JSON list of C-alpha atoms in Angstrom, two decimals:
[
{"chain": "A", "resi": 1, "resn": "MET", "atom": "CA", "xyz": [101.81, 102.41, 82.23]},
{"chain": "A", "resi": 2, "resn": "TYR", "atom": "CA", "xyz": [105.51, 103.29, 82.45]},
{"chain": "A", "resi": 3, "resn": "TYR", "atom": "CA", "xyz": [108.57, 101.22, 83.30]},
{"chain": "A", "resi": 4, "resn": "VAL", "atom": "CA", "xyz": [110.58, 101.91, 86.44]},
{"chain": "A", "resi": 5, "resn": "PRO", "atom": "CA", "xyz": [113.57, 99.89, 87.74]},
{"chain": "A", "resi": 6, "resn": "TYR", "atom": "CA", "xyz": [111.62, 98.07, 90.46]},
{"chain": "A", "resi": 7, "resn": "ASP", "atom": "CA", "xyz": [112.66, 94.51, 89.60]},
{"chain": "A", "resi": 8, "resn": "TYR", "atom": "CA", "xyz": [114.73, 93.78, 92.74]},
{"chain": "A", "resi": 9, "resn": "ILE", "atom": "CA", "xyz": [113.21, 91.08, 94.95]},
{"chain": "A", "resi": 10, "resn": "ASN", "atom": "CA", "xyz": [114.33, 90.45, 98.53]},
{"chain": "A", "resi": 11, "resn": "VAL", "atom": "CA", "xyz": [113.71, 86.71, 98.70]},
{"chain": "A", "resi": 12, "resn": "ASP", "atom": "CA", "xyz": [114.70, 86.57, 102.39]},
{"chain": "A", "resi": 13, "resn": "ALA", "atom": "CA", "xyz": [112.19, 89.20, 103.55]},
{"chain": "A", "resi": 14, "resn": "LYS", "atom": "CA", "xyz": [110.06, 88.66, 106.64]},
{"chain": "A", "resi": 15, "resn": "LEU", "atom": "CA", "xyz": [107.43, 91.18, 105.52]},
{"chain": "A", "resi": 16, "resn": "MET", "atom": "CA", "xyz": [106.11, 91.93, 102.04]},
{"chain": "A", "resi": 17, "resn": "LEU", "atom": "CA", "xyz": [104.40, 95.31, 101.70]},
{"chain": "A", "resi": 18, "resn": "VAL", "atom": "CA", "xyz": [102.14, 95.40, 98.65]},
{"chain": "A", "resi": 19, "resn": "GLY", "atom": "CA", "xyz": [100.77, 98.69, 97.32]},
{"chain": "A", "resi": 20, "resn": "ILE", "atom": "CA", "xyz": [98.44, 99.28, 94.39]},
{"chain": "A", "resi": 21, "resn": "THR", "atom": "CA", "xyz": [100.94, 100.70, 91.90]},
{"chain": "A", "resi": 22, "resn": "PRO", "atom": "CA", "xyz": [103.76, 103.25, 92.21]},
{"chain": "A", "resi": 23, "resn": "GLY", "atom": "CA", "xyz": [102.50, 106.81, 91.85]},
{"chain": "A", "resi": 24, "resn": "PHE", "atom": "CA", "xyz": [104.14, 109.67, 89.98]},
{"chain": "A", "resi": 25, "resn": "THR", "atom": "CA", "xyz": [106.20, 110.72, 93.02]},
{"chain": "A", "resi": 26, "resn": "GLN", "atom": "CA", "xyz": [107.66, 107.23, 93.42]},
{"chain": "A", "resi": 27, "resn": "MET", "atom": "CA", "xyz": [108.22, 106.93, 89.66]},
{"chain": "A", "resi": 28, "resn": "GLU", "atom": "CA", "xyz": [110.19, 110.19, 89.52]},
{"chain": "A", "resi": 29, "resn": "ILE", "atom": "CA", "xyz": [112.37, 109.23, 92.50]},
{"chain": "A", "resi": 30, "resn": "ALA", "atom": "CA", "xyz": [113.08, 105.76, 91.10]},
{"chain": "A", "resi": 31, "resn": "ILE", "atom": "CA", "xyz": [114.04, 107.05, 87.66]},
{"chain": "A", "resi": 32, "resn": "ARG", "atom": "CA", "xyz": [116.20, 109.84, 89.08]},
{"chain": "A", "resi": 33, "resn": "THR", "atom": "CA", "xyz": [117.94, 107.39, 91.42]},
{"chain": "A", "resi": 34, "resn": "ALA", "atom": "CA", "xyz": [118.60, 104.98, 88.56]},
{"chain": "A", "resi": 35, "resn": "ARG", "atom": "CA", "xyz": [119.93, 107.80, 86.35]},
{"chain": "A", "resi": 36, "resn": "ASP", "atom": "CA", "xyz": [122.32, 108.98, 89.04]},
{"chain": "A", "resi": 37, "resn": "ALA", "atom": "CA", "xyz": [123.50, 105.42, 89.65]},
{"chain": "A", "resi": 38, "resn": "LEU", "atom": "CA", "xyz": [124.16, 104.91, 85.96]},
{"chain": "A", "resi": 39, "resn": "HIS", "atom": "CA", "xyz": [126.20, 108.11, 85.83]},
{"chain": "A", "resi": 40, "resn": "SER", "atom": "CA", "xyz": [128.17, 106.85, 88.84]},
{"chain": "A", "resi": 41, "resn": "LYS", "atom": "CA", "xyz": [128.81, 103.53, 87.04]},
{"chain": "A", "resi": 42, "resn": "VAL", "atom": "CA", "xyz": [126.99, 101.50, 89.68]},
{"chain": "A", "resi": 43, "resn": "PRO", "atom": "CA", "xyz": [126.70, 97.83, 88.57]},
{"chain": "A", "resi": 44, "resn": "LEU", "atom": "CA", "xyz": [123.44, 97.26, 86.75]},
{"chain": "A", "resi": 45, "resn": "GLN", "atom": "CA", "xyz": [122.30, 94.53, 89.13]},
{"chain": "A", "resi": 46, "resn": "ASP", "atom": "CA", "xyz": [122.44, 96.99, 92.04]},
{"chain": "A", "resi": 47, "resn": "ILE", "atom": "CA", "xyz": [120.48, 99.79, 90.36]},
{"chain": "A", "resi": 48, "resn": "HIS", "atom": "CA", "xyz": [117.09, 98.14, 90.89]},
{"chain": "A", "resi": 49, "resn": "ARG", "atom": "CA", "xyz": [117.79, 97.70, 94.59]},
{"chain": "A", "resi": 50, "resn": "ARG", "atom": "CA", "xyz": [118.86, 101.33, 94.99]},
{"chain": "A", "resi": 51, "resn": "ALA", "atom": "CA", "xyz": [115.87, 102.67, 93.07]},
{"chain": "A", "resi": 52, "resn": "LYS", "atom": "CA", "xyz": [113.41, 100.63, 95.10]},
{"chain": "A", "resi": 53, "resn": "LEU", "atom": "CA", "xyz": [115.10, 101.57, 98.38]},
{"chain": "A", "resi": 54, "resn": "ALA", "atom": "CA", "xyz": [114.80, 105.26, 97.58]},
{"chain": "A", "resi": 55, "resn": "ALA", "atom": "CA", "xyz": [111.32, 105.31, 96.07]},
{"chain": "A", "resi": 56, "resn": "SER", "atom": "CA", "xyz": [109.14, 102.66, 97.73]},
{"chain": "A", "resi": 57, "resn": "PHE", "atom": "CA", "xyz": [106.10, 104.37, 99.27]},
{"chain": "A", "resi": 58, "resn": "ALA", "atom": "CA", "xyz": [108.12, 107.60, 99.39]},
{"chain": "A", "resi": 59, "resn": "GLY", "atom": "CA", "xyz": [106.52, 110.74, 100.79]},
{"chain": "A", "resi": 60, "resn": "THR", "atom": "CA", "xyz": [103.75, 111.09, 103.36]},
{"chain": "A", "resi": 61, "resn": "MET", "atom": "CA", "xyz": [102.56, 107.57, 102.59]},
{"chain": "A", "resi": 62, "resn": "ARG", "atom": "CA", "xyz": [105.79, 106.15, 103.98]},
{"chain": "A", "resi": 63, "resn": "THR", "atom": "CA", "xyz": [105.47, 108.30, 107.10]},
{"chain": "A", "resi": 64, "resn": "ASN", "atom": "CA", "xyz": [101.92, 107.03, 107.68]},
{"chain": "A", "resi": 65, "resn": "LEU", "atom": "CA", "xyz": [102.90, 103.45, 106.92]},
{"chain": "A", "resi": 66, "resn": "ILE", "atom": "CA", "xyz": [105.74, 103.52, 109.45]},
{"chain": "A", "resi": 67, "resn": "ALA", "atom": "CA", "xyz": [103.40, 104.78, 112.17]},
{"chain": "A", "resi": 68, "resn": "MET", "atom": "CA", "xyz": [100.81, 102.11, 111.31]},
{"chain": "A", "resi": 69, "resn": "LEU", "atom": "CA", "xyz": [103.38, 99.30, 111.40]},
{"chain": "A", "resi": 70, "resn": "ASP", "atom": "CA", "xyz": [104.51, 100.56, 114.80]},
{"chain": "A", "resi": 71, "resn": "LEU", "atom": "CA", "xyz": [100.93, 100.36, 116.07]},
{"chain": "A", "resi": 72, "resn": "ILE", "atom": "CA", "xyz": [100.59, 96.67, 115.24]},
{"chain": "A", "resi": 73, "resn": "GLY", "atom": "CA", "xyz": [103.79, 95.80, 117.09]},
{"chain": "A", "resi": 74, "resn": "ILE", "atom": "CA", "xyz": [106.21, 95.23, 114.23]},
{"chain": "A", "resi": 75, "resn": "PRO", "atom": "CA", "xyz": [109.31, 96.72, 115.97]},
{"chain": "A", "resi": 76, "resn": "ALA", "atom": "CA", "xyz": [109.12, 94.51, 119.06]},
{"chain": "A", "resi": 77, "resn": "LEU", "atom": "CA", "xyz": [108.54, 91.38, 116.97]},
{"chain": "A", "resi": 78, "resn": "LEU", "atom": "CA", "xyz": [111.53, 92.09, 114.72]},
{"chain": "A", "resi": 79, "resn": "GLY", "atom": "CA", "xyz": [113.76, 93.44, 117.49]},
{"chain": "A", "resi": 80, "resn": "ILE", "atom": "CA", "xyz": [114.18, 96.90, 116.00]},
{"chain": "A", "resi": 81, "resn": "ALA", "atom": "CA", "xyz": [113.82, 100.37, 117.48]},
{"chain": "A", "resi": 82, "resn": "GLY", "atom": "CA", "xyz": [111.02, 101.43, 115.13]},
{"chain": "A", "resi": 83, "resn": "SER", "atom": "CA", "xyz": [109.46, 100.60, 111.79]},
{"chain": "A", "resi": 84, "resn": "GLY", "atom": "CA", "xyz": [111.33, 103.46, 110.18]},
{"chain": "A", "resi": 85, "resn": "GLU", "atom": "CA", "xyz": [114.41, 101.22, 110.28]},
{"chain": "A", "resi": 86, "resn": "LEU", "atom": "CA", "xyz": [112.72, 98.93, 107.74]},
{"chain": "A", "resi": 87, "resn": "PHE", "atom": "CA", "xyz": [113.29, 101.64, 105.13]},
{"chain": "A", "resi": 88, "resn": "GLY", "atom": "CA", "xyz": [116.87, 102.21, 106.23]},
{"chain": "A", "resi": 89, "resn": "VAL", "atom": "CA", "xyz": [119.35, 100.18, 108.26]},
{"chain": "A", "resi": 90, "resn": "ARG", "atom": "CA", "xyz": [117.12, 97.08, 108.52]},
{"chain": "A", "resi": 91, "resn": "ARG", "atom": "CA", "xyz": [115.89, 96.99, 104.95]},
{"chain": "A", "resi": 92, "resn": "GLU", "atom": "CA", "xyz": [116.71, 93.29, 104.80]},
{"chain": "A", "resi": 93, "resn": "PHE", "atom": "CA", "xyz": [113.50, 92.56, 106.71]},
{"chain": "A", "resi": 94, "resn": "ILE", "atom": "CA", "xyz": [111.13, 93.81, 104.00]},
{"chain": "A", "resi": 95, "resn": "HIS", "atom": "CA", "xyz": [110.28, 93.41, 100.37]},
{"chain": "A", "resi": 96, "resn": "THR", "atom": "CA", "xyz": [108.23, 96.23, 98.86]},
{"chain": "A", "resi": 97, "resn": "THR", "atom": "CA", "xyz": [106.16, 95.80, 95.74]},
{"chain": "A", "resi": 98, "resn": "SER", "atom": "CA", "xyz": [102.77, 96.53, 94.19]},
{"chain": "A", "resi": 99, "resn": "ALA", "atom": "CA", "xyz": [99.89, 94.55, 92.77]},
{"chain": "A", "resi": 100, "resn": "VAL", "atom": "CA", "xyz": [100.82, 96.30, 89.51]},
{"chain": "A", "resi": 101, "resn": "ARG", "atom": "CA", "xyz": [104.61, 96.66, 89.71]},
{"chain": "A", "resi": 102, "resn": "TYR", "atom": "CA", "xyz": [104.96, 99.53, 87.23]},
{"chain": "A", "resi": 103, "resn": "PRO", "atom": "CA", "xyz": [103.28, 102.96, 87.49]},
{"chain": "A", "resi": 104, "resn": "ALA", "atom": "CA", "xyz": [99.81, 103.06, 85.94]},
{"chain": "A", "resi": 105, "resn": "PHE", "atom": "CA", "xyz": [97.79, 106.20, 85.27]},
{"chain": "A", "resi": 106, "resn": "VAL", "atom": "CA", "xyz": [94.19, 106.90, 84.28]},
{"chain": "A", "resi": 107, "resn": "GLU", "atom": "CA", "xyz": [93.61, 110.16, 82.39]},
{"chain": "A", "resi": 108, "resn": "GLY", "atom": "CA", "xyz": [96.94, 111.46, 83.66]},
{"chain": "A", "resi": 109, "resn": "ARG", "atom": "CA", "xyz": [96.24, 110.68, 87.32]},
{"chain": "A", "resi": 110, "resn": "ASN", "atom": "CA", "xyz": [97.65, 108.03, 89.61]},
{"chain": "A", "resi": 111, "resn": "TYR", "atom": "CA", "xyz": [95.65, 104.81, 89.30]},
{"chain": "A", "resi": 112, "resn": "THR", "atom": "CA", "xyz": [93.84, 104.20, 92.60]},
{"chain": "A", "resi": 113, "resn": "GLY", "atom": "CA", "xyz": [92.87, 100.56, 92.20]},
{"chain": "A", "resi": 114, "resn": "HIS", "atom": "CA", "xyz": [89.33, 101.32, 91.07]},
{"chain": "A", "resi": 115, "resn": "ALA", "atom": "CA", "xyz": [87.53, 102.13, 87.81]},
{"chain": "A", "resi": 116, "resn": "PRO", "atom": "CA", "xyz": [88.49, 99.52, 86.73]},
{"chain": "A", "resi": 117, "resn": "SER", "atom": "CA", "xyz": [89.49, 97.21, 89.55]},
{"chain": "A", "resi": 118, "resn": "ILE", "atom": "CA", "xyz": [92.79, 95.47, 89.00]},
{"chain": "A", "resi": 119, "resn": "MET", "atom": "CA", "xyz": [91.41, 92.01, 88.27]},
{"chain": "A", "resi": 120, "resn": "GLN", "atom": "CA", "xyz": [88.70, 93.37, 85.95]},
{"chain": "A", "resi": 121, "resn": "SER", "atom": "CA", "xyz": [91.30, 94.93, 83.66]},
{"chain": "A", "resi": 122, "resn": "PRO", "atom": "CA", "xyz": [92.98, 92.46, 81.27]},
{"chain": "A", "resi": 123, "resn": "MET", "atom": "CA", "xyz": [96.16, 94.56, 81.21]},
{"chain": "A", "resi": 124, "resn": "LEU", "atom": "CA", "xyz": [96.43, 95.17, 84.95]},
{"chain": "A", "resi": 125, "resn": "SER", "atom": "CA", "xyz": [95.45, 91.65, 85.96]},
{"chain": "A", "resi": 126, "resn": "SER", "atom": "CA", "xyz": [98.07, 90.23, 83.61]},
{"chain": "A", "resi": 127, "resn": "TYR", "atom": "CA", "xyz": [100.76, 92.09, 85.57]},
{"chain": "A", "resi": 128, "resn": "ALA", "atom": "CA", "xyz": [99.37, 90.92, 88.91]},
{"chain": "A", "resi": 129, "resn": "ARG", "atom": "CA", "xyz": [99.30, 87.32, 87.73]},
{"chain": "A", "resi": 130, "resn": "SER", "atom": "CA", "xyz": [102.62, 87.25, 85.91]},
{"chain": "A", "resi": 131, "resn": "ILE", "atom": "CA", "xyz": [104.69, 89.37, 88.32]},
{"chain": "A", "resi": 132, "resn": "LEU", "atom": "CA", "xyz": [103.09, 89.61, 91.77]},
{"chain": "A", "resi": 133, "resn": "LEU", "atom": "CA", "xyz": [102.41, 85.87, 92.00]},
{"chain": "A", "resi": 134, "resn": "LYS", "atom": "CA", "xyz": [106.06, 85.19, 91.19]},
{"chain": "A", "resi": 135, "resn": "GLU", "atom": "CA", "xyz": [107.20, 87.60, 93.90]},
{"chain": "A", "resi": 136, "resn": "LEU", "atom": "CA", "xyz": [104.89, 85.93, 96.43]},
{"chain": "A", "resi": 137, "resn": "GLU", "atom": "CA", "xyz": [106.49, 82.61, 95.55]},
{"chain": "A", "resi": 138, "resn": "LEU", "atom": "CA", "xyz": [110.09, 83.83, 95.64]},
{"chain": "A", "resi": 139, "resn": "ALA", "atom": "CA", "xyz": [109.68, 85.56, 99.01]},
{"chain": "A", "resi": 140, "resn": "GLY", "atom": "CA", "xyz": [107.69, 82.62, 100.31]},
{"chain": "A", "resi": 141, "resn": "ASN", "atom": "CA", "xyz": [108.42, 83.12, 104.02]},
{"chain": "A", "resi": 142, "resn": "ALA", "atom": "CA", "xyz": [107.27, 86.75, 104.10]},
{"chain": "A", "resi": 143, "resn": "LEU", "atom": "CA", "xyz": [104.05, 87.82, 105.78]},
{"chain": "A", "resi": 144, "resn": "VAL", "atom": "CA", "xyz": [102.08, 89.76, 103.15]},
{"chain": "A", "resi": 145, "resn": "ILE", "atom": "CA", "xyz": [100.64, 93.17, 104.08]},
{"chain": "A", "resi": 146, "resn": "PRO", "atom": "CA", "xyz": [98.30, 94.43, 101.34]},
{"chain": "A", "resi": 147, "resn": "LEU", "atom": "CA", "xyz": [97.86, 98.17, 101.62]},
{"chain": "A", "resi": 148, "resn": "GLY", "atom": "CA", "xyz": [94.11, 98.66, 101.38]},
{"chain": "A", "resi": 149, "resn": "LYS", "atom": "CA", "xyz": [91.10, 96.90, 99.94]},
{"chain": "A", "resi": 150, "resn": "ALA", "atom": "CA", "xyz": [92.07, 97.07, 96.26]},
{"chain": "A", "resi": 151, "resn": "VAL", "atom": "CA", "xyz": [95.19, 95.01, 96.90]},
{"chain": "A", "resi": 152, "resn": "ALA", "atom": "CA", "xyz": [93.48, 92.75, 99.42]},
{"chain": "A", "resi": 153, "resn": "ASP", "atom": "CA", "xyz": [90.86, 91.91, 96.79]},
{"chain": "A", "resi": 154, "resn": "VAL", "atom": "CA", "xyz": [93.58, 90.74, 94.41]},
{"chain": "A", "resi": 155, "resn": "LEU", "atom": "CA", "xyz": [95.12, 88.53, 97.07]},
{"chain": "A", "resi": 156, "resn": "ARG", "atom": "CA", "xyz": [91.73, 87.09, 98.04]},
{"chain": "A", "resi": 157, "resn": "ILE", "atom": "CA", "xyz": [91.29, 85.93, 94.45]},
{"chain": "A", "resi": 158, "resn": "PHE", "atom": "CA", "xyz": [94.68, 84.23, 94.61]},
{"chain": "A", "resi": 159, "resn": "VAL", "atom": "CA", "xyz": [93.59, 82.55, 97.85]},
{"chain": "A", "resi": 160, "resn": "GLN", "atom": "CA", "xyz": [90.33, 81.36, 96.28]},
{"chain": "A", "resi": 161, "resn": "GLU", "atom": "CA", "xyz": [92.31, 79.91, 93.40]},
{"chain": "A", "resi": 162, "resn": "GLY", "atom": "CA", "xyz": [94.59, 78.01, 95.78]},
{"chain": "A", "resi": 163, "resn": "LEU", "atom": "CA", "xyz": [97.64, 80.08, 94.84]},
{"chain": "A", "resi": 164, "resn": "LEU", "atom": "CA", "xyz": [98.16, 81.76, 98.23]},
{"chain": "A", "resi": 165, "resn": "ARG", "atom": "CA", "xyz": [97.51, 80.88, 101.87]},
{"chain": "A", "resi": 166, "resn": "ALA", "atom": "CA", "xyz": [95.02, 83.14, 103.63]},
{"chain": "A", "resi": 167, "resn": "GLU", "atom": "CA", "xyz": [96.88, 83.04, 106.96]},
{"chain": "A", "resi": 168, "resn": "ARG", "atom": "CA", "xyz": [99.83, 84.66, 105.23]},
{"chain": "A", "resi": 169, "resn": "CYS", "atom": "CA", "xyz": [97.93, 87.90, 104.49]},
{"chain": "A", "resi": 170, "resn": "LEU", "atom": "CA", "xyz": [96.91, 90.83, 106.71]},
{"chain": "A", "resi": 171, "resn": "PHE", "atom": "CA", "xyz": [93.72, 91.48, 104.77]},
{"chain": "A", "resi": 172, "resn": "ASP", "atom": "CA", "xyz": [92.38, 94.19, 107.08]},
{"chain": "A", "resi": 173, "resn": "PHE", "atom": "CA", "xyz": [95.40, 96.50, 106.99]},
{"chain": "A", "resi": 174, "resn": "PRO", "atom": "CA", "xyz": [94.20, 99.93, 105.74]},
{"chain": "A", "resi": 175, "resn": "HIS", "atom": "CA", "xyz": [95.76, 101.90, 102.93]},
{"chain": "A", "resi": 176, "resn": "PRO", "atom": "CA", "xyz": [98.22, 104.44, 104.43]},
{"chain": "A", "resi": 177, "resn": "SER", "atom": "CA", "xyz": [97.52, 107.19, 101.88]},
{"chain": "A", "resi": 178, "resn": "GLY", "atom": "CA", "xyz": [96.53, 110.57, 103.23]},
{"chain": "A", "resi": 179, "resn": "ALA", "atom": "CA", "xyz": [93.49, 110.30, 100.97]},
{"chain": "A", "resi": 180, "resn": "ASN", "atom": "CA", "xyz": [92.19, 107.52, 103.23]},
{"chain": "A", "resi": 181, "resn": "GLY", "atom": "CA", "xyz": [90.81, 109.66, 106.01]},
{"chain": "A", "resi": 182, "resn": "HIS", "atom": "CA", "xyz": [89.53, 106.63, 107.91]},
{"chain": "A", "resi": 183, "resn": "ARG", "atom": "CA", "xyz": [92.86, 104.79, 108.08]},
{"chain": "A", "resi": 184, "resn": "TRP", "atom": "CA", "xyz": [93.45, 105.30, 111.81]},
{"chain": "A", "resi": 185, "resn": "LYS", "atom": "CA", "xyz": [89.91, 104.30, 112.73]},
{"chain": "A", "resi": 186, "resn": "GLN", "atom": "CA", "xyz": [90.16, 101.25, 110.48]},
{"chain": "A", "resi": 187, "resn": "LEU", "atom": "CA", "xyz": [93.50, 100.29, 111.96]},
{"chain": "A", "resi": 188, "resn": "GLU", "atom": "CA", "xyz": [92.26, 100.65, 115.53]},
{"chain": "A", "resi": 189, "resn": "MET", "atom": "CA", "xyz": [89.25, 98.47, 114.71]},
{"chain": "A", "resi": 190, "resn": "HIS", "atom": "CA", "xyz": [91.47, 95.61, 113.52]},
{"chain": "A", "resi": 191, "resn": "ARG", "atom": "CA", "xyz": [94.67, 96.28, 115.45]},
{"chain": "A", "resi": 192, "resn": "GLU", "atom": "CA", "xyz": [94.32, 93.46, 117.98]},
{"chain": "A", "resi": 193, "resn": "ASN", "atom": "CA", "xyz": [93.72, 90.81, 115.33]},
{"chain": "A", "resi": 194, "resn": "LEU", "atom": "CA", "xyz": [96.43, 92.19, 113.04]},
{"chain": "A", "resi": 195, "resn": "SER", "atom": "CA", "xyz": [98.98, 92.20, 115.88]},
{"chain": "A", "resi": 196, "resn": "ALA", "atom": "CA", "xyz": [98.10, 88.63, 116.82]},
{"chain": "A", "resi": 197, "resn": "GLN", "atom": "CA", "xyz": [98.42, 87.46, 113.23]},
{"chain": "A", "resi": 198, "resn": "VAL", "atom": "CA", "xyz": [101.81, 89.14, 112.81]},
{"chain": "A", "resi": 199, "resn": "ALA", "atom": "CA", "xyz": [103.08, 87.63, 116.07]},
{"chain": "A", "resi": 200, "resn": "ASP", "atom": "CA", "xyz": [101.88, 84.17, 115.11]},
{"chain": "A", "resi": 201, "resn": "TRP", "atom": "CA", "xyz": [103.46, 84.25, 111.66]},
{"chain": "A", "resi": 202, "resn": "LEU", "atom": "CA", "xyz": [106.81, 85.67, 112.72]},
{"chain": "A", "resi": 203, "resn": "SER", "atom": "CA", "xyz": [107.10, 83.35, 115.73]},
{"chain": "A", "resi": 204, "resn": "ARG", "atom": "CA", "xyz": [107.09, 80.38, 113.35]},
{"chain": "A", "resi": 205, "resn": "ARG", "atom": "CA", "xyz": [109.88, 81.76, 111.14]}
]
């Protein structure tokens, strides 16, 4: 596991997007962004925000994620032109994070949430419990969108333990990675229910 400057939390977010852990691509972008900000004498408290803005789900995953959020009706519900604005001019609507906030690798490869699962690893589960739970509390009005089963499984444990409300989580939202070849089929299968849940949550906040 490696540190990246991902500690910024948008406590006023309407949506919380939760990945597994930042991959190498996101880690490199975050560190490079932080380095450039330091050289430009950007205030330290703003560096985390800039790094997260630049790196969160960067690459093809972000492209897929934007299209998937569009399909469940996010733009109309938030009054924006498209979900791409969430990563740009309307960033105030979202908080991005991961079940394991800092990049984790297994044998030099991006950790995928399996072998071991997050909550079966003492190290990984300690980060989920000490950091993710705090973020869920601080951004308490945000609808939580876990990206894929590995993250959803973590949140289900929190629900079972009485630490998180089930109605706050879109448990059936697929992982947007290109490696998930079934993501569009999975999304279509659950799209109606996901859209209804999003509409219900946002209408009450």
